[in-house]
mmCIF file of C-alpha atoms (C1' of nucleotides) and ligand atoms in Angstrom:
data_model
loop_
_atom_site.group_PDB
_atom_site.id
_atom_site.type_symbol
_atom_site.label_atom_id
_atom_site.label_comp_id
_atom_site.label_asym_id
_atom_site.label_seq_id
_atom_site.Cartn_x
_atom_site.Cartn_y
_atom_site.Cartn_z
ATOM 1 C CA MET O 13 -0.626 3.062 3.004
ATOM 2 C CA PRO O 14 2.942 3.326 2.203
ATOM 3 C CA GLU O 15 3.725 2.302 -1.338
ATOM 4 C CA LEU O 16 6.996 2.676 -3.244
ATOM 5 C CA PRO O 17 7.241 6.495 -3.144
ATOM 6 C CA GLU O 18 6.509 6.676 0.561
ATOM 7 C CA ILE O 19 9.054 3.975 1.399
ATOM 8 C CA GLU O 20 11.636 5.532 -0.901
ATOM 9 C CA THR O 21 11.088 8.846 0.880
ATOM 10 C CA VAL O 22 11.652 7.347 4.327
ATOM 11 C CA CYS O 23 14.703 5.414 3.171
ATOM 12 C CA ARG O 24 16.332 8.580 1.867
ATOM 13 C CA GLN O 25 15.533 10.434 5.064
ATOM 14 C CA LEU O 26 16.793 7.560 7.204
ATOM 15 C CA ARG O 27 20.128 7.685 5.391
ATOM 16 C CA ASP O 28 20.565 11.279 6.502
ATOM 17 C CA VAL O 29 19.850 10.445 10.096
ATOM 18 C CA ILE O 30 21.032 6.966 11.099
ATOM 19 C CA LEU O 31 23.541 5.860 8.476
ATOM 20 C CA GLY O 32 26.646 4.764 10.350
ATOM 21 C CA ALA O 33 24.963 5.239 13.729
ATOM 22 C CA GLU O 34 25.037 2.676 16.512
ATOM 23 C CA ILE O 35 21.942 1.282 18.150
ATOM 24 C CA THR O 36 22.113 2.011 21.865
ATOM 25 C CA ARG O 37 18.899 0.318 22.901
ATOM 26 C CA THR O 38 15.716 -1.253 21.566
ATOM 27 C CA ARG O 39 12.311 -1.413 23.166
ATOM 28 C CA VAL O 40 9.516 -3.621 21.860
ATOM 29 C CA LEU O 41 6.100 -2.299 22.834
ATOM 30 C CA ASP O 42 3.960 -4.730 20.859
ATOM 31 C CA PRO O 43 4.181 -8.429 21.666
ATOM 32 C CA LYS O 44 3.583 -9.186 17.989
ATOM 33 C CA LEU O 45 7.009 -7.708 17.312
ATOM 34 C CA ARG O 46 8.905 -9.728 19.877
ATOM 35 C CA GLY O 47 12.100 -10.895 18.270
ATOM 36 C CA SER O 48 12.947 -7.479 16.906
ATOM 37 C CA GLY O 49 14.914 -6.391 19.949
ATOM 38 C CA GLY O 50 18.396 -7.265 21.143
ATOM 39 C CA LEU O 51 20.258 -5.144 18.641
ATOM 40 C CA THR O 52 22.217 -2.995 21.044
ATOM 41 C CA GLY O 53 25.696 -2.168 19.827
ATOM 42 C CA ARG O 54 24.947 -2.852 16.156
ATOM 43 C CA LYS O 55 25.764 -0.187 13.582
ATOM 44 C CA VAL O 56 23.534 0.675 10.625
ATOM 45 C CA GLU O 57 25.708 0.243 7.583
ATOM 46 C CA GLY O 58 23.126 0.704 4.845
ATOM 47 C CA ILE O 59 19.491 1.429 4.150
ATOM 48 C CA THR O 60 17.797 -0.006 1.091
ATOM 49 C CA ARG O 61 14.285 -0.389 -0.200
ATOM 50 C CA GLN O 62 12.978 -3.804 -1.234
ATOM 51 C CA GLY O 63 9.716 -3.133 -2.993
ATOM 52 C CA LYS O 64 7.607 -1.695 -0.196
ATOM 53 C CA ALA O 65 9.905 -2.866 2.588
ATOM 54 C CA VAL O 66 12.729 -1.016 4.337
ATOM 55 C CA ALA O 67 15.957 -2.927 4.946
ATOM 56 C CA LEU O 68 18.342 -1.690 7.627
ATOM 57 C CA VAL O 69 21.629 -3.432 6.903
ATOM 58 C CA LEU O 70 23.791 -3.903 9.970
ATOM 59 C CA GLU O 71 27.542 -3.920 10.205
ATOM 60 C CA GLY O 72 29.014 -7.372 10.632
ATOM 61 C CA GLY O 73 26.103 -9.150 8.949
ATOM 62 C CA GLY O 74 22.433 -9.071 9.680
ATOM 63 C CA VAL O 75 19.561 -6.991 8.465
ATOM 64 C CA ILE O 76 16.314 -5.615 9.878
ATOM 65 C CA ILE O 77 13.462 -5.793 7.376
ATOM 66 C CA VAL O 78 10.494 -3.586 8.183
ATOM 67 C CA HIS O 79 7.270 -3.764 6.220
ATOM 68 C CA LEU O 80 4.923 -0.938 7.144
ATOM 69 C CA ARG O 81 1.828 -2.525 5.584
ATOM 70 C CA MET O 82 -1.239 -0.281 5.936
ATOM 71 C CA THR O 83 -0.676 2.212 8.717
ATOM 72 C CA GLY O 84 2.933 1.787 9.749
ATOM 73 C CA ARG O 85 5.322 4.708 9.667
ATOM 74 C CA PHE O 86 8.719 5.691 10.993
ATOM 75 C CA LEU O 87 9.214 8.806 13.081
ATOM 76 C CA TRP O 88 12.535 10.324 14.098
ATOM 77 C CA HIS O 89 12.031 11.548 17.635
ATOM 78 C CA GLU O 90 14.435 13.618 19.679
ATOM 79 C CA GLY O 91 12.069 14.701 22.440
ATOM 80 C CA LYS O 92 10.774 12.943 25.506
ATOM 81 C CA GLY O 93 7.835 10.590 25.715
ATOM 82 C CA ILE O 94 6.389 8.669 22.828
ATOM 83 C CA PRO O 95 3.252 9.178 20.749
ATOM 84 C CA PRO O 96 0.284 6.789 20.813
ATOM 85 C CA HIS O 97 0.550 3.592 18.746
ATOM 86 C CA THR O 98 4.316 3.418 19.042
ATOM 87 C CA ARG O 99 5.167 -0.281 18.631
ATOM 88 C CA LEU O 100 8.963 -0.302 18.529
ATOM 89 C CA VAL O 101 11.699 2.074 19.669
ATOM 90 C CA ILE O 102 15.232 1.881 18.285
ATOM 91 C CA SER O 103 17.444 4.304 20.151
ATOM 92 C CA PHE O 104 20.592 5.995 18.871
ATOM 93 C CA SER O 105 22.788 8.508 20.661
ATOM 94 C CA ARG O 106 21.240 11.410 18.712
ATOM 95 C CA GLY O 107 17.588 10.386 18.885
ATOM 96 C CA ARG O 108 15.099 7.564 18.647
ATOM 97 C CA LEU O 109 13.581 5.875 15.648
ATOM 98 C CA LEU O 110 9.951 5.024 16.376
ATOM 99 C CA LEU O 111 7.760 2.575 14.529
ATOM 100 C CA ILE O 112 4.210 3.866 14.850
ATOM 101 C CA ASP O 113 1.433 1.617 13.607
ATOM 102 C CA PRO O 114 -2.199 1.982 14.738
ATOM 103 C CA ARG O 115 -3.479 -1.146 13.008
ATOM 104 C CA ARG O 116 -0.504 -3.290 13.991
ATOM 105 C CA PHE O 117 -0.100 -4.927 10.595
ATOM 106 C CA ALA O 118 3.526 -3.900 10.211
ATOM 107 C CA THR O 119 6.137 -6.648 10.358
ATOM 108 C CA VAL O 120 9.725 -6.560 11.542
ATOM 109 C CA THR O 121 12.080 -9.424 10.867
ATOM 110 C CA VAL O 122 15.706 -9.673 11.859
ATOM 111 C CA SER O 123 17.715 -12.066 9.750
ATOM 112 C CA LYS O 124 21.221 -12.852 8.665
ATOM 113 C CA ASN O 125 20.914 -11.803 5.035
ATOM 114 C CA LEU O 126 18.778 -9.790 2.692
ATOM 115 C CA PRO O 127 16.071 -12.180 1.569
ATOM 116 C CA THR O 128 16.481 -13.544 -1.938
ATOM 117 C CA ALA O 129 13.491 -11.426 -2.786
ATOM 118 C CA PRO O 130 10.547 -13.003 -4.549
ATOM 119 C CA LEU O 131 9.923 -9.494 -5.818
ATOM 120 C CA GLY O 132 9.390 -8.445 -9.376
ATOM 121 C CA SER O 133 11.052 -5.599 -11.217
ATOM 122 C CA ASP O 134 10.865 -2.131 -9.842
ATOM 123 C CA LEU O 135 9.159 0.361 -12.128
ATOM 124 C CA LEU O 136 11.211 3.197 -10.689
ATOM 125 C CA ASN O 137 14.620 1.762 -11.509
ATOM 126 C CA ASP O 138 14.029 -1.072 -13.972
ATOM 127 C CA GLY O 139 10.760 -1.670 -15.735
ATOM 128 C CA ASP O 140 11.858 -2.764 -19.205
ATOM 129 C CA PRO O 141 8.655 -2.637 -21.296
ATOM 130 C CA SER O 142 9.515 -5.655 -23.447
ATOM 131 C CA GLN O 143 10.107 -7.826 -20.406
ATOM 132 C CA LEU O 144 6.911 -6.625 -18.799
ATOM 133 C CA TRP O 145 4.994 -7.347 -21.967
ATOM 134 C CA LEU O 146 6.409 -10.870 -22.109
ATOM 135 C CA LEU O 147 5.510 -11.463 -18.492
ATOM 136 C CA ALA O 148 2.006 -10.119 -19.005
ATOM 137 C CA GLN O 149 1.427 -12.416 -21.964
ATOM 138 C CA LYS O 150 1.164 -15.227 -19.435
ATOM 139 C CA SER O 151 -1.498 -13.594 -17.278
ATOM 140 C CA LYS O 152 -5.222 -13.299 -17.732
ATOM 141 C CA ALA O 153 -5.523 -11.294 -14.533
ATOM 142 C CA ALA O 154 -6.888 -7.759 -14.626
ATOM 143 C CA ILE O 155 -4.097 -5.297 -15.354
ATOM 144 C CA LYS O 156 -4.615 -3.540 -12.039
ATOM 145 C CA ALA O 157 -4.153 -6.775 -10.102
ATOM 146 C CA PHE O 158 -1.097 -7.511 -12.245
ATOM 147 C CA LEU O 159 0.496 -4.163 -11.421
ATOM 148 C CA MET O 160 -0.133 -4.735 -7.718
ATOM 149 C CA ASP O 161 1.217 -8.299 -7.655
ATOM 150 C CA GLN O 162 4.513 -7.810 -5.852
ATOM 151 C CA ARG O 163 6.025 -10.983 -7.305
ATOM 152 C CA ARG O 164 5.686 -9.481 -10.753
ATOM 153 C CA ILE O 165 6.161 -5.778 -10.128
ATOM 154 C CA ALA O 166 7.487 -4.425 -6.857
ATOM 155 C CA GLY O 167 6.166 -1.389 -5.070
ATOM 156 C CA ILE O 168 2.862 -0.498 -6.720
ATOM 157 C CA GLY O 169 -0.132 -0.357 -4.373
ATOM 158 C CA ASN O 170 -3.742 0.659 -4.721
ATOM 159 C CA ILE O 171 -3.318 4.422 -5.016
ATOM 160 C CA TYR O 172 -0.583 4.403 -7.636
ATOM 161 C CA ALA O 173 -2.145 1.554 -9.611
ATOM 162 C CA CYS O 174 -5.298 3.663 -10.006
ATOM 163 C CA GLU O 175 -3.301 6.753 -10.944
ATOM 164 C CA ILE O 176 -1.023 4.984 -13.428
ATOM 165 C CA LEU O 177 -3.920 3.360 -15.266
ATOM 166 C CA HIS O 178 -5.821 6.616 -15.447
ATOM 167 C CA ARG O 179 -2.886 8.498 -16.935
ATOM 168 C CA ALA O 180 -2.224 5.629 -19.337
ATOM 169 C CA GLU O 181 -5.933 5.553 -20.252
ATOM 170 C CA ILE O 182 -6.218 1.840 -19.606
ATOM 171 C CA ASN O 183 -9.230 0.169 -18.052
ATOM 172 C CA PRO O 184 -8.330 -1.473 -14.713
ATOM 173 C CA TRP O 185 -10.255 -4.648 -15.680
ATOM 174 C CA ARG O 186 -8.424 -5.085 -18.968
ATOM 175 C CA LYS O 187 -6.841 -8.543 -19.200
ATOM 176 C CA SER O 188 -3.069 -8.291 -18.838
ATOM 177 C CA ASN O 189 -2.372 -10.518 -21.804
ATOM 178 C CA THR O 190 -4.361 -8.306 -24.189
ATOM 179 C CA LEU O 191 -2.067 -5.303 -23.789
ATOM 180 C CA SER O 192 0.281 -4.563 -26.667
ATOM 181 C CA ARG O 193 3.981 -3.953 -26.368
ATOM 182 C CA ASP O 194 3.268 -0.305 -27.079
ATOM 183 C CA ALA O 195 0.823 -0.211 -24.205
ATOM 184 C CA TRP O 196 3.584 -1.471 -21.921
ATOM 185 C CA ILE O 197 5.906 1.244 -23.164
ATOM 186 C CA THR O 198 3.249 3.708 -22.073
ATOM 187 C CA ILE O 199 2.674 2.001 -18.733
ATOM 188 C CA ALA O 200 6.374 1.911 -17.885
ATOM 189 C CA ALA O 201 6.852 5.563 -18.831
ATOM 190 C CA VAL O 202 3.753 6.767 -17.018
ATOM 191 C CA ALA O 203 4.571 4.729 -13.916
ATOM 192 C CA LYS O 204 8.041 6.213 -13.719
ATOM 193 C CA GLU O 205 6.680 9.755 -14.053
ATOM 194 C CA ILE O 206 4.054 9.237 -11.394
ATOM 195 C CA LEU O 207 6.374 7.518 -8.928
ATOM 196 C CA LYS O 208 9.094 10.129 -9.354
ATOM 197 C CA GLN O 209 6.647 12.971 -8.918
ATOM 198 C CA ALA O 210 5.291 11.348 -5.763
ATOM 199 C CA ILE O 211 8.795 10.960 -4.343
ATOM 200 C CA THR O 212 9.476 14.624 -5.051
ATOM 201 C CA CYS O 213 6.337 15.322 -3.007
ATOM 202 C CA ARG O 214 7.515 13.031 -0.192
ATOM 203 C CA GLY O 215 4.589 10.700 -0.775
ATOM 204 C CA THR O 216 0.819 10.810 -0.747
ATOM 205 C CA SER O 217 -0.777 11.567 2.617
ATOM 206 C CA VAL O 218 -4.226 10.062 2.640
ATOM 207 C CA SER O 219 -5.295 9.707 6.270
ATOM 208 C CA ASP O 220 -2.251 9.363 8.464
ATOM 209 C CA TRP O 221 0.866 8.996 6.341
ATOM 210 C CA ARG O 222 3.763 11.199 7.457
ATOM 211 C CA ASP O 223 7.423 11.226 6.487
ATOM 212 C CA LEU O 224 10.276 10.466 8.883
ATOM 213 C CA PHE O 225 10.048 13.929 10.390
ATOM 214 C CA GLY O 226 6.299 13.879 10.896
ATOM 215 C CA THR O 227 5.491 16.079 7.912
ATOM 216 C CA ALA O 228 2.630 15.210 5.574
ATOM 217 C CA GLY O 229 3.454 14.509 1.930
ATOM 218 C CA GLU O 230 2.122 16.688 -0.876
ATOM 219 C CA ASN O 231 1.215 14.236 -3.613
ATOM 220 C CA GLN O 232 -2.438 13.938 -2.584
ATOM 221 C CA ARG O 233 -2.864 17.307 -4.299
ATOM 222 C CA TYR O 234 -2.061 15.740 -7.629
ATOM 223 C CA LEU O 235 -4.244 12.638 -7.513
ATOM 224 C CA MET O 236 -6.408 12.390 -10.624
ATOM 225 C CA VAL O 237 -8.822 9.647 -9.570
ATOM 226 C CA TYR O 238 -7.966 8.042 -6.231
ATOM 227 C CA GLY O 239 -10.450 9.117 -3.578
ATOM 228 C CA ARG O 240 -12.441 11.217 -6.067
ATOM 229 C CA GLU O 241 -15.588 9.113 -6.499
ATOM 230 C CA GLY O 242 -18.414 11.173 -7.999
ATOM 231 C CA GLU O 243 -16.172 14.137 -8.827
ATOM 232 C CA ALA O 244 -15.350 15.301 -12.337
ATOM 233 C CA CYS O 245 -12.467 13.674 -14.180
ATOM 234 C CA TYR O 246 -9.767 16.316 -14.630
ATOM 235 C CA ARG O 247 -9.175 15.132 -18.171
ATOM 236 C CA CYS O 248 -12.691 14.791 -19.604
ATOM 237 C CA GLY O 249 -15.205 15.915 -16.992
ATOM 238 C CA GLU O 250 -16.958 12.566 -16.626
ATOM 239 C CA ARG O 251 -17.712 11.459 -13.064
ATOM 240 C CA VAL O 252 -15.056 9.269 -11.474
ATOM 241 C CA GLU O 253 -16.385 5.888 -10.393
ATOM 242 C CA ARG O 254 -15.346 3.472 -7.707
ATOM 243 C CA ARG O 255 -15.827 -0.282 -7.913
ATOM 244 C CA LYS O 256 -14.247 -3.250 -6.260
ATOM 245 C CA LEU O 257 -11.545 -5.095 -8.117
ATOM 246 C CA SER O 258 -10.114 -8.082 -6.260
ATOM 247 C CA GLY O 259 -11.396 -6.626 -3.040
ATOM 248 C CA ARG O 260 -9.866 -3.182 -3.413
ATOM 249 C CA GLY O 261 -11.625 0.117 -4.044
ATOM 250 C CA THR O 262 -10.760 0.974 -7.630
ATOM 251 C CA TYR O 263 -11.162 4.528 -8.899
ATOM 252 C CA TYR O 264 -11.315 5.155 -12.620
ATOM 253 C CA CYS O 265 -12.885 7.349 -15.268
ATOM 254 C CA PRO O 266 -15.498 5.381 -17.193
ATOM 255 C CA ALA O 267 -14.949 7.648 -20.193
ATOM 256 C CA CYS O 268 -11.195 8.043 -20.612
ATOM 257 C CA GLN O 269 -10.521 4.518 -19.414
ATOM 258 C CA ASN O 270 -13.260 2.913 -21.440
ATOM 259 C CA GLU O 271 -10.946 2.041 -24.328
ATOM 260 C CA LYS O 272 -13.276 2.321 -27.267
ATOM 261 C CA GLY O 273 -12.941 -0.747 -29.400
ATOM 262 C CA GLY O 274 -11.191 -2.552 -26.584
ATOM 263 C CA PRO O 275 -12.467 -5.707 -24.934
ATOM 264 C CA ASN O 276 -14.444 -3.926 -22.259
ATOM 265 C CA HIS O 277 -15.930 -1.197 -24.363
ATOM 266 C CA GLY O 278 -19.425 -0.356 -23.262
ATOM 267 C CA THR O 279 -19.587 -3.211 -20.814
ATOM 268 C CA MET O 280 -18.360 -2.338 -17.387
ATOM 269 C CA GLU O 281 -19.780 -5.526 -15.997
ATOM 270 C CA LEU O 282 -18.958 -6.621 -12.455
ATOM 271 C "C1'" DA T 1 -2.324 -20.910 -12.023
ATOM 272 C "C1'" DT T 2 -5.872 -17.758 -10.369
ATOM 273 C "C1'" DA T 3 -9.826 -15.891 -8.119
ATOM 274 C "C1'" DC T 4 -12.241 -14.925 -4.105
ATOM 275 C "C1'" DG T 5 -13.336 -14.432 0.757
ATOM 276 C "C1'" DC T 6 -11.546 -13.750 4.973
ATOM 277 C "C1'" DA T 7 -8.162 -12.765 8.548
ATOM 278 C "C1'" DC T 8 -5.074 -9.791 10.723
ATOM 279 C "C1'" DC T 9 -6.145 -4.805 13.754
ATOM 280 C "C1'" DT T 10 -7.716 -0.059 14.936
ATOM 281 C "C1'" DG T 11 -9.978 4.214 14.039
ATOM 282 C "C1'" DA T 12 -12.733 7.369 11.256
ATOM 283 C "C1'" DT T 13 -16.783 8.163 8.827
ATOM 284 C "C1'" DT T 14 -21.462 7.198 7.225
ATOM 285 C "C1'" DG T 15 -26.169 5.740 7.653
ATOM 286 C "C1'" DC T 16 -30.303 4.587 10.107
ATOM 287 C "C1'" DT U 30 -27.328 10.736 20.563
ATOM 288 C "C1'" DG U 31 -26.267 5.786 19.809
ATOM 289 C "C1'" DC U 32 -24.811 2.090 17.560
ATOM 290 C "C1'" DA U 33 -23.899 -0.787 13.622
ATOM 291 C "C1'" DA U 34 -22.024 -1.080 9.164
ATOM 292 C "C1'" DT U 35 -18.465 0.244 6.027
ATOM 293 C "C1'" DC U 36 -14.165 1.818 4.756
ATOM 294 C "C1'" DA U 37 -8.883 2.311 4.774
ATOM 295 C "C1'" DG U 38 -2.127 2.393 2.358
ATOM 296 C "C1'" DG U 39 -1.111 -4.562 2.368
ATOM 297 C "C1'" DT U 40 -0.281 -9.231 2.482
ATOM 298 C "C1'" DG U 41 -1.115 -14.229 3.295
ATOM 299 C "C1'" DC U 42 -3.957 -18.122 3.881
ATOM 300 C "C1'" DG U 43 -7.449 -21.606 2.726
ATOM 301 C "C1'" DT U 44 -10.779 -22.902 -0.582
ATOM 302 C "C1'" DA U 45 -13.029 -23.644 -5.186
HETATM 303 ZN ZN1 ZN P 304 -12.021 11.110 -17.933
#
DNA sequence: ATACGCACCTGATTGC
DNA sequence: TGCAATCAGGTGCGTA
């Protein structure tokens, strides 16, 4: 589930715990992750976020890129034994960093350099509305799919895409190239607010997301539409709907995101 | 270029 | 109770 705010949260917490620390041992518990061992003696020199991926930069060259995908999470563990679904153990003198991942979609790659990322701009740190507008002029894709396309915009996943569009009062099916420059100013501003708030809350814990120390995030308390099918919209009272958009459950308010006069007004076809 | 279905996996929940 | 279908944070592939 981890999207930008969840990964940002773990990165910040990892900096407090393993920055400058030396790897004393690695254990690979999932054959899919073979190739992510053999790092004994390496020191963690930096921790950065690349969209939704965590990059552990090693001293003397080399980097471990971890993508948590759907159910992956990191846990800092100082006790004995390991919890179920632990797929990788990276040991340090002061404790062990566990990669826990029930569905086993997470990926770990060890390479020489940070990848020349095919990632788009990051709405937390960049997100210039004029540039986004220009980029969107070239796309007929639904705005929600556009926001979630990591090559265009890095870090937005299904939960935050739904939340951003609801706060911006934009229909998820709206064609990207029909949005005005002003609309992009709104999107960029709203996205930054929502992402920052979620980071302050240490992420959104739907199902099993936990931060580095095993604590649930708080942002699920502030979700306006995600996971609220059939419940009243907090803004207008209409019932929140869920429909599929490019294969993903999409939550939206058919009233506040109907965009009267807009291309989809009155027709929520599909 | 873009859209869709499906695959990758496991577990929880829902419906009959 | 039992079992099958459906759903879930994400990405990547092959196919129209
Ligand atoms: Zn509403």
